[in-house]
Amino acid sequence: MSNSNNVLIIGAGIAGMQASLMLAKAGKKVVLVEKLPIIGGNTIKNEESFPNLECSTCMVAPVQQDVLQNDNIEVMTLSEVKAVNGQVGNFTVTINKKARYVSLTECIGCGACYEPCPVSLQNEWEENLGKKKAIYVPCDGSLPNVPAINSGHCLRLSGKKSCNACAEACMFGAINFSDKDEQVKIEVGAIIIATGFDLYGGKLLSAFGYGTLPNVYTSMEFERLYASNGPTSGELLLRKGKKLPDSVAIVHCIGRKELGYCSGVCCMYSFKYAHFIKDKLPEATVYNIYSDICVPNKSYQSFYNKIKDSNSTFIFQSAPDIVQIAGNNGKLQVKLTAGKGSKNSLNVDMVILSCALVPAKTSKELADILGIERDRKGFFQTRKGYIGTVQTSVDGIFTVGCAEGPKDIEDSVIQAESAVGEVFSLLG
Amino acid sequence: MKKIQTKGVKISSNKDYRDSIVDILKKMLQSKSVDAVLVPMRVPAKDSYAWILVKDEKLLTEADPAAPIMPIQGARALSSFSRKGQSMLKIAALMRPCEIRATIELSKLNQVNLENVTLISYDCPGALPMEDYLNDPEKGEKKFNDILKKLDFQNKSIKPVCKICDQFSLLPVSDLHFTLFHDQNNTMFLIANSNRGNLVLKEIGMEASHTVSAWANGIQEIKDKRAAQKKGRFTQIKKMVEGFNSLLATFSDCIGCHNCQSACPICYCRQCYFDSESVTSGTDLTMLKAKKRGSISLPQNRIMFQVGRMSHMSLSCVSCGLCTDACPVSIPVAEIFSYVAHNTQKQFSYSSGENKGEPIPLKTFKLEEVKGIQELVEDAEA
Amino acid sequence: MSTKIGIYICECGPNIADNINIDEVIERISSSEDYKNKQLIIKPYKLLCSNEGKEYLEKEIKDNELTHLVIAACSPRDHEITFINICKKTKLNPYLYKMVNIREQCAWMIPDKKKATEKAISYIKAAINRVLHQSVLIEKQLDSNPNVLVIGGGITGMETALSLASKQRRVYLVEKNSILGGNAQSFKNLLPRQENNTDLVAKKITAIQENENIEVFTDSKLENAVGFFGNFEVTVKSTKKDQTANEFVVGAIVLATGFALMPTEKLKKHAYGKDDNVYTALEIEQMMKAKGKIVLKSGKEPKSVGLIHCVGREDRGYCSRICCNYMLKIISYLKDQSDTILIKDFYKDLCLPHKYDQEYFDTMAKKKVDFIRISDITTKKTHITYTEVNGSKKEADLDMIILAPAMVPAEGTEELAELLNVPLHPTKFFQEAHSQLNPIGTSLEGIYIAGGCHGPQGISESVLQAKAVQGKIVTQLIPGEKIIPEVKVSEIIPDFCMGCQTCREVCCYGAITFDPERGICVVNEAICRGCGNCVGSCPSGAIRAKHFTTIQIHQEMKEAIS
Amino acid sequence: MDQVLTIKKSTEAGLIDLLTYLLKNKKVSGVCSLRKTKKQGKFDYALITDPELLHDVVPLHPLMPVNAGKMLSNMIKMEMPVAAVIKPCELRSFIELVKRSQGKLENFLLISYTCGGALPLTATVENKVDTMLPDYGKTVAAGNEFEHIREICKACEYFVPFNADATVSLLGETGADSTCKIFLHSDKAKEILQGFEVEKTEDEFDRTGYDQIRERRKKYKEELFKQIKIQDTGLDGMIDVFGRCIGCHACSRVCPICYCVLCDFESSTYDYDNTIMEQELSRKGGLRLPSDTILYQIGRLSHMSFSCIGCGQCTEVCPSDIPVSVIFRKCGEKVAEIFEYIPGRDVNEQVPVTIFKEEEFEEIGEE
């Protein structure tokens, strides 16, 4: 086991960061690879995390600070794993590092370079609800607080015009247009995959009018509306029509039938939305269209009871994901399958689709690179015949968090900590 | 509240109350049911009283169970003996009801260990103010004997707080109780009010066979009268202390000597918080404060000490009156603190010294209190 | 040696320099009356957090032999650690250093440059005043004992013990019953993929017996545990007559005491105990393990079976997560036994959070099982009256009823929590330190919780938590490595303490103990986290927080308000 | 040579002018003196920095709510000195505290006066001060002792301040209500009051002029001491006198010489645990609780009586009306005589406890 002291962790979400901190504190050298320019993963996208509605960014920021300031952790942002060979205790990994064009040591994140940049793009980190410049940080409070330049759209880097606006504005000469992509080879003893999840969405939601009806939102879009550092800094401004909604329908279990699994967390984040809407707009009426209430943790039921009692109406639908949504002169009509006593349709200003959690887009390619099996849902498969393990089909490679299957933050962190346990059993 | 016993031992003898009580205490010592008795006794110069823990029976003859004045609070005397842990000796302490209640409060603050202690109370007709007694001890003695003989519970010369005291008789916490209620031939009853009390009764060969309901009704009458007087007096006190200016005026004589704190049984701290560095640390801030306000009164923090002491101990205050006795500038501290304690204890529906198990509100909290605070916050926001 | 204070003002590029007149700050402070008899060095620098900035600071501290350091720059959240590391490198005690935030709190926040400068000056003077009253605090190093005590010999306890035991780390496993295995050994098949359970628990037990680094105490319970992370003195007593007690020292304690099912008297509502043919799911599992098939008390096979979910969920206030799954397993037992049994399954919600659960449900739903979603249900003997979710009331008469009672903490959990001063969750399971960032630790460092006692969960979650505890202990309690406890703790002045123990009662980490000989309370500096509760609770002001004494705060405020 | 200021006003008005001058022209950072409070007939000591608030100052009133020397002791840091108007015994208390590094002389401009004795606290409590003042003024002007002043003041020989920066002549000043005579002794006083335009002459303050008063007071002191019969009856005498003591330690709290944060008799050293008390109880058959009230008195006598000024505050605050100050003065004087030591006379005169002289050994040798 020549370099049994180094570990590669793919994905810098809450699970990846927790695992790297624990390994680093125990003296292991960790390489943390993250495809975005910032670390924090999906957790920092939501404003509050259930069940005690703690501010997610305030909870995660100290963890991010620890990761960035820990000498044993080498953070590689804008990077992706390209090839892995060797076996446990001796993997050689090639990583493609995209150029950031801004020096991580020189820049202090003062933000003087954003304003002069002439290019304006859709900010996909904000679910395209906000705009960003060619030189950008995904959101306020990003860590590392250093921008990156989108070489495809930057006038100078894409060769359209010899623009130098950001470099002139920078007091510290931190911008370096001659920065190059590079490929790095490292030797590690074990690999932990913590690439998280994506949201069931896109074209599959067209049946619910998403994309055509402006005031239909996916849950991640609503999270960004909800976020105080988001595009609307916490105001529930609708895309079209009146500014603030008077009535909102939250439809649970979107994608459950088609994917064949319940994600276990959508009920809880839907209740979080109901709580936030009633808090922000006390007069608004909130409809929760649900089938099963899935509250699989000792603290979750009491949060559900609080929502149930705080006058937000619950409408049972045997299969919520077959409701039809149609525009009705400015409002949205949600057609329900008439049950005894329940109305057959609702007229609301806004619909939130609580979408299921699906494997990250990169999972297929990563599975081939690592040579590990994926289960029939597309998540990474843990070793057959073992109960309660995070080891994949290949020795020395572990999968934690939503990369292994949909789960809440608590279970993701528990899996990350158990992966550290298994790494030490394996490498010593 | 525990059910008050209805049966008692009848003690009828031609002797006056005090001698009868001393006889019973002697019996306790002889029967080894207790090893020592804590009783008040006159000092050799005959001008005051002191608490004496008596082991030798012969000394007991000079004991004065119902002393006319309260120079030292019984709870403070007992605490000085049993603070450091359970003593091997079984002790009986014969104290006024307010002294017993103070002992219970101190036990909750781990300043008194009640393991081997039998608490004996008696119907207390009140106590004379120290100032009047010290001017002429003999006259004080005669006056108090007269009160005892006539059992004149409405006498005018007793301390102001005693005039409004409605907890002067049997308490759920005392093990034994001597009733002084008068019926033609000078009889007295001894009631056992706990298992330990019953055990002592058995050991001294006494049997509680007489009903004491007549005594109980009599006491209740006096209690109702006292309660009415208390309400009346509190409305007067309210005017004296409500609002900063009236508070300032009432305490304008205060010279910051903290006598009230040293005499108080509940104030057990070796160094009071208001003398600790946390309050006095800003000595060179004096000049700064003086510049900011134009002038400051010296010594500093006299009013803060009063209000601070209220916030620290009023929940345990038993209105025993020693603070007024100790005050050199005769501020009615006892009645003011008794008024404040009445209100703060009502807020937590807690009455000091009434039951051993109940923790002091300062040290715990009940869920409704938190809700209460929530409502306060919501009202404030609304 | 004489005090020499170094004050360094960071321009932070444009951020501070643009909105604060740094030269005026320097001039006003160096000429002020208060410091004329003090040696004071005050200098600006363009960017203190850059590498050159750090070297500059190191040189300044060494050359001027500074004894105190004040940095006026950005928010401590950004770079406090950077400057503390510089202090450590240059042998300047990090507790004689103070950071002042003149960027977020002055430059960025106050548009008027004059006012911002004024505020910066008063903040820096306040910091100087405070630093002068700060005292040196030395970080102590305590040696740690690597051994671990695991309480509870169920699947979780065994898994933790096996994964932790090694030559340098001895594990003591305490089990209150006479055999290991806990609840897991009474299941025939195991979720989620129905592995046969015959050998899972047996294999673990043999592995434990063979492992010489694990010492097992059956029929025993924890008598006492005193101490702190890295040094718990533990006494384990056997519950049998001979009452032998063993004492040893461990560095960490793992609570794996498991779960129990809701007490049977609560199940009376569902005729449990009144009729022979009303069983709990656990009894069915034991029957399958023993007899291999499900039969009535009369020995005959049931023709119709009713399964009732969520029994006791309202009383306990939480969903027990795995009942839906194991009720499906029981349905599969019944289906394998004979296809003719009429099965009615009454549920309120389906809790199928794992990625395969829904599929498992769909396969069962295809097998002619009557899944009925109900809003209310009552039973008398085996006669069930229920209202469906759409409101219609129905009744059913069945041969056998199987209940899925709520999972509750095992018996003895409350006493253990009391003994170790570990807080309990409102649902009476153990309370984790932080549900997201530290889910298997407790508020007491060095005491961990895993398995059924953490919350209702299945075997795979319990095994995961066991491994997570291994991860935590392996990375925090490293054999041979020292432990550095919190330094900014509180101290009790013995002369002024009257032993009223109010502080002991408000300390949520159990760091304060009462010393009966001296009759005073004492702070155990290894456990204390410096939260300051006790300082506020002491009526006689006898407790002082080391880095936050009243004098320090007074002096800081004095400058800020004057 | 002293500089004498004579102001054509009543003594108190003249002194108030002086204080106003000092404060208005920023010669001092504050004035510490007695003043009327908002409540009619009540007075307290105050530190005043705003000249406008000087109008209700009554610096020469014969009242002593607290010992001013003790209050000045914990004022440490200030740019300019504070002008303090204090009685001779308060000044001597402050000097004793300075000897124990509990205060700094350079922080203050100490103005004292020839003192005619102070009224007891009961005077302010019963609002009799205003009614008594005129008679008090006349008797003091005539150089006699006003009948209602405190016993200990009637027995006070050191009514003339030893080392004040300035002395207001009050006792025996017949024209007190029309002319105010202030003697400036120290250079500091002269320098600070340079710009104060009043009639200034050179003269020497005549300390001997008060011998007749001093004799009378000495005689009164002898009788007072006779009433206390402690020294010839030993412990029984102590028990007779201190039997009433309730151990509240009020006397040490108000005493200027008792500056300890935690008095040894309040510390845990005197918290006996049960075994000691049980042995004592079985030996004597009875045990007074709380114990050690007499031990405390003896202890305090040994710790500080040689420095006892006789300011009388302890008697004022004793809840059992024990004449503590007379006892402590009597005992203190006996001890001080052996060392020819007058407490508070001169800041450079070391406290007897801290030094020893060779000849003391000879006396021990003789005995």
mmCIF file of N, CA and C in Angstrom, chain C residues 261-274 280 310-317 379 403 405-406 408:
data_model
loop_
_atom_site.group_PDB
_atom_site.id
_atom_site.type_symbol
_atom_site.label_atom_id
_atom_site.label_comp_id
_atom_site.label_asym_id
_atom_site.label_seq_id
_atom_site.Cartn_x
_atom_site.Cartn_y
_atom_site.Cartn_z
ATOM 1 N N LEU C 261 -40.106 -2.508 21.389
ATOM 2 C CA LEU C 261 -41.416 -2.143 20.811
ATOM 3 C C LEU C 261 -42.243 -1.503 21.907
ATOM 4 N N MET C 262 -43.241 -0.765 21.505
ATOM 5 C CA MET C 262 -44.081 -0.010 22.450
ATOM 6 C C MET C 262 -44.604 -0.972 23.528
ATOM 7 N N PRO C 263 -44.690 -0.490 24.797
ATOM 8 C CA PRO C 263 -45.173 -1.388 25.873
ATOM 9 C C PRO C 263 -46.567 -1.946 25.548
ATOM 10 N N THR C 264 -46.768 -3.211 25.893
ATOM 11 C CA THR C 264 -47.993 -3.910 25.431
ATOM 12 C C THR C 264 -49.253 -3.239 25.987
ATOM 13 N N GLU C 265 -49.209 -2.649 27.188
ATOM 14 C CA GLU C 265 -50.503 -2.124 27.705
ATOM 15 C C GLU C 265 -51.002 -0.995 26.792
ATOM 16 N N LYS C 266 -50.044 -0.380 26.058
ATOM 17 C CA LYS C 266 -50.518 0.707 25.151
ATOM 18 C C LYS C 266 -51.253 0.083 23.955
ATOM 19 N N LEU C 267 -50.973 -1.205 23.709
ATOM 20 C CA LEU C 267 -51.587 -1.832 22.515
ATOM 21 C C LEU C 267 -52.997 -2.343 22.826
ATOM 22 N N LYS C 268 -53.433 -2.150 24.090
ATOM 23 C CA LYS C 268 -54.772 -2.673 24.467
ATOM 24 C C LYS C 268 -55.819 -2.129 23.478
ATOM 25 N N LYS C 269 -55.595 -0.943 22.964
ATOM 26 C CA LYS C 269 -56.587 -0.324 22.074
ATOM 27 C C LYS C 269 -56.882 -1.286 20.918
ATOM 28 N N HIS C 270 -55.867 -2.088 20.575
ATOM 29 C CA HIS C 270 -56.057 -3.018 19.438
ATOM 30 C C HIS C 270 -56.207 -4.450 19.971
ATOM 31 N N ALA C 271 -56.864 -4.585 21.080
ATOM 32 C CA ALA C 271 -57.258 -5.902 21.625
ATOM 33 C C ALA C 271 -56.059 -6.803 21.855
ATOM 34 N N TYR C 272 -54.836 -6.210 21.963
ATOM 35 C CA TYR C 272 -53.663 -7.085 22.174
ATOM 36 C C TYR C 272 -53.764 -7.691 23.578
ATOM 37 N N GLY C 273 -53.548 -9.008 23.666
ATOM 38 C CA GLY C 273 -53.590 -9.648 24.977
ATOM 39 C C GLY C 273 -54.989 -10.128 25.317
ATOM 40 N N LYS C 274 -56.027 -9.410 24.720
ATOM 41 C CA LYS C 274 -57.398 -9.846 25.091
ATOM 42 C C LYS C 274 -57.785 -11.037 24.200
ATOM 43 N N THR C 280 -47.825 -9.138 17.732
ATOM 44 C CA THR C 280 -47.004 -8.032 17.195
ATOM 45 C C THR C 280 -46.114 -8.636 16.093
ATOM 46 N N CYS C 310 -48.789 1.725 11.852
ATOM 47 C CA CYS C 310 -48.791 2.986 12.641
ATOM 48 C C CYS C 310 -49.495 2.836 13.978
ATOM 49 N N VAL C 311 -49.290 1.689 14.652
ATOM 50 C CA VAL C 311 -49.928 1.548 15.993
ATOM 51 C C VAL C 311 -49.087 2.369 16.990
ATOM 52 N N GLY C 312 -49.699 3.379 17.617
ATOM 53 C CA GLY C 312 -48.959 4.172 18.632
ATOM 54 C C GLY C 312 -48.216 5.347 18.039
ATOM 55 N N ARG C 313 -48.427 5.580 16.722
ATOM 56 C CA ARG C 313 -47.672 6.691 16.090
ATOM 57 C C ARG C 313 -48.132 8.025 16.672
ATOM 58 N N GLU C 314 -49.446 8.171 16.928
ATOM 59 C CA GLU C 314 -49.923 9.475 17.469
ATOM 60 C C GLU C 314 -49.350 9.685 18.872
ATOM 61 N N ASP C 315 -49.439 8.607 19.735
ATOM 62 C CA ASP C 315 -48.928 8.825 21.114
ATOM 63 C C ASP C 315 -47.447 9.212 21.073
ATOM 64 N N ARG C 316 -46.661 8.428 20.285
ATOM 65 C CA ARG C 316 -45.198 8.659 20.352
ATOM 66 C C ARG C 316 -44.813 9.911 19.568
ATOM 67 N N GLY C 317 -45.605 10.316 18.564
ATOM 68 C CA GLY C 317 -45.311 11.561 17.848
ATOM 69 C C GLY C 317 -44.239 11.398 16.784
ATOM 70 N N THR C 379 -60.384 -2.004 16.942
ATOM 71 C CA THR C 379 -60.576 -3.472 16.882
ATOM 72 C C THR C 379 -61.218 -3.934 18.177
ATOM 73 N N LEU C 403 -49.953 -6.538 14.457
ATOM 74 C CA LEU C 403 -49.785 -5.094 14.709
ATOM 75 C C LEU C 403 -48.334 -4.687 14.438
ATOM 76 N N PRO C 405 -46.273 -2.107 16.116
ATOM 77 C CA PRO C 405 -46.205 -1.057 17.149
ATOM 78 C C PRO C 405 -44.996 -0.146 16.941
ATOM 79 N N ALA C 406 -45.105 1.066 17.511
ATOM 80 C CA ALA C 406 -44.016 2.057 17.345
ATOM 81 C C ALA C 406 -42.750 1.546 18.031
ATOM 82 N N VAL C 408 -39.597 2.153 20.333
ATOM 83 C CA VAL C 408 -39.246 3.094 21.412
ATOM 84 C C VAL C 408 -37.842 2.752 21.912
#
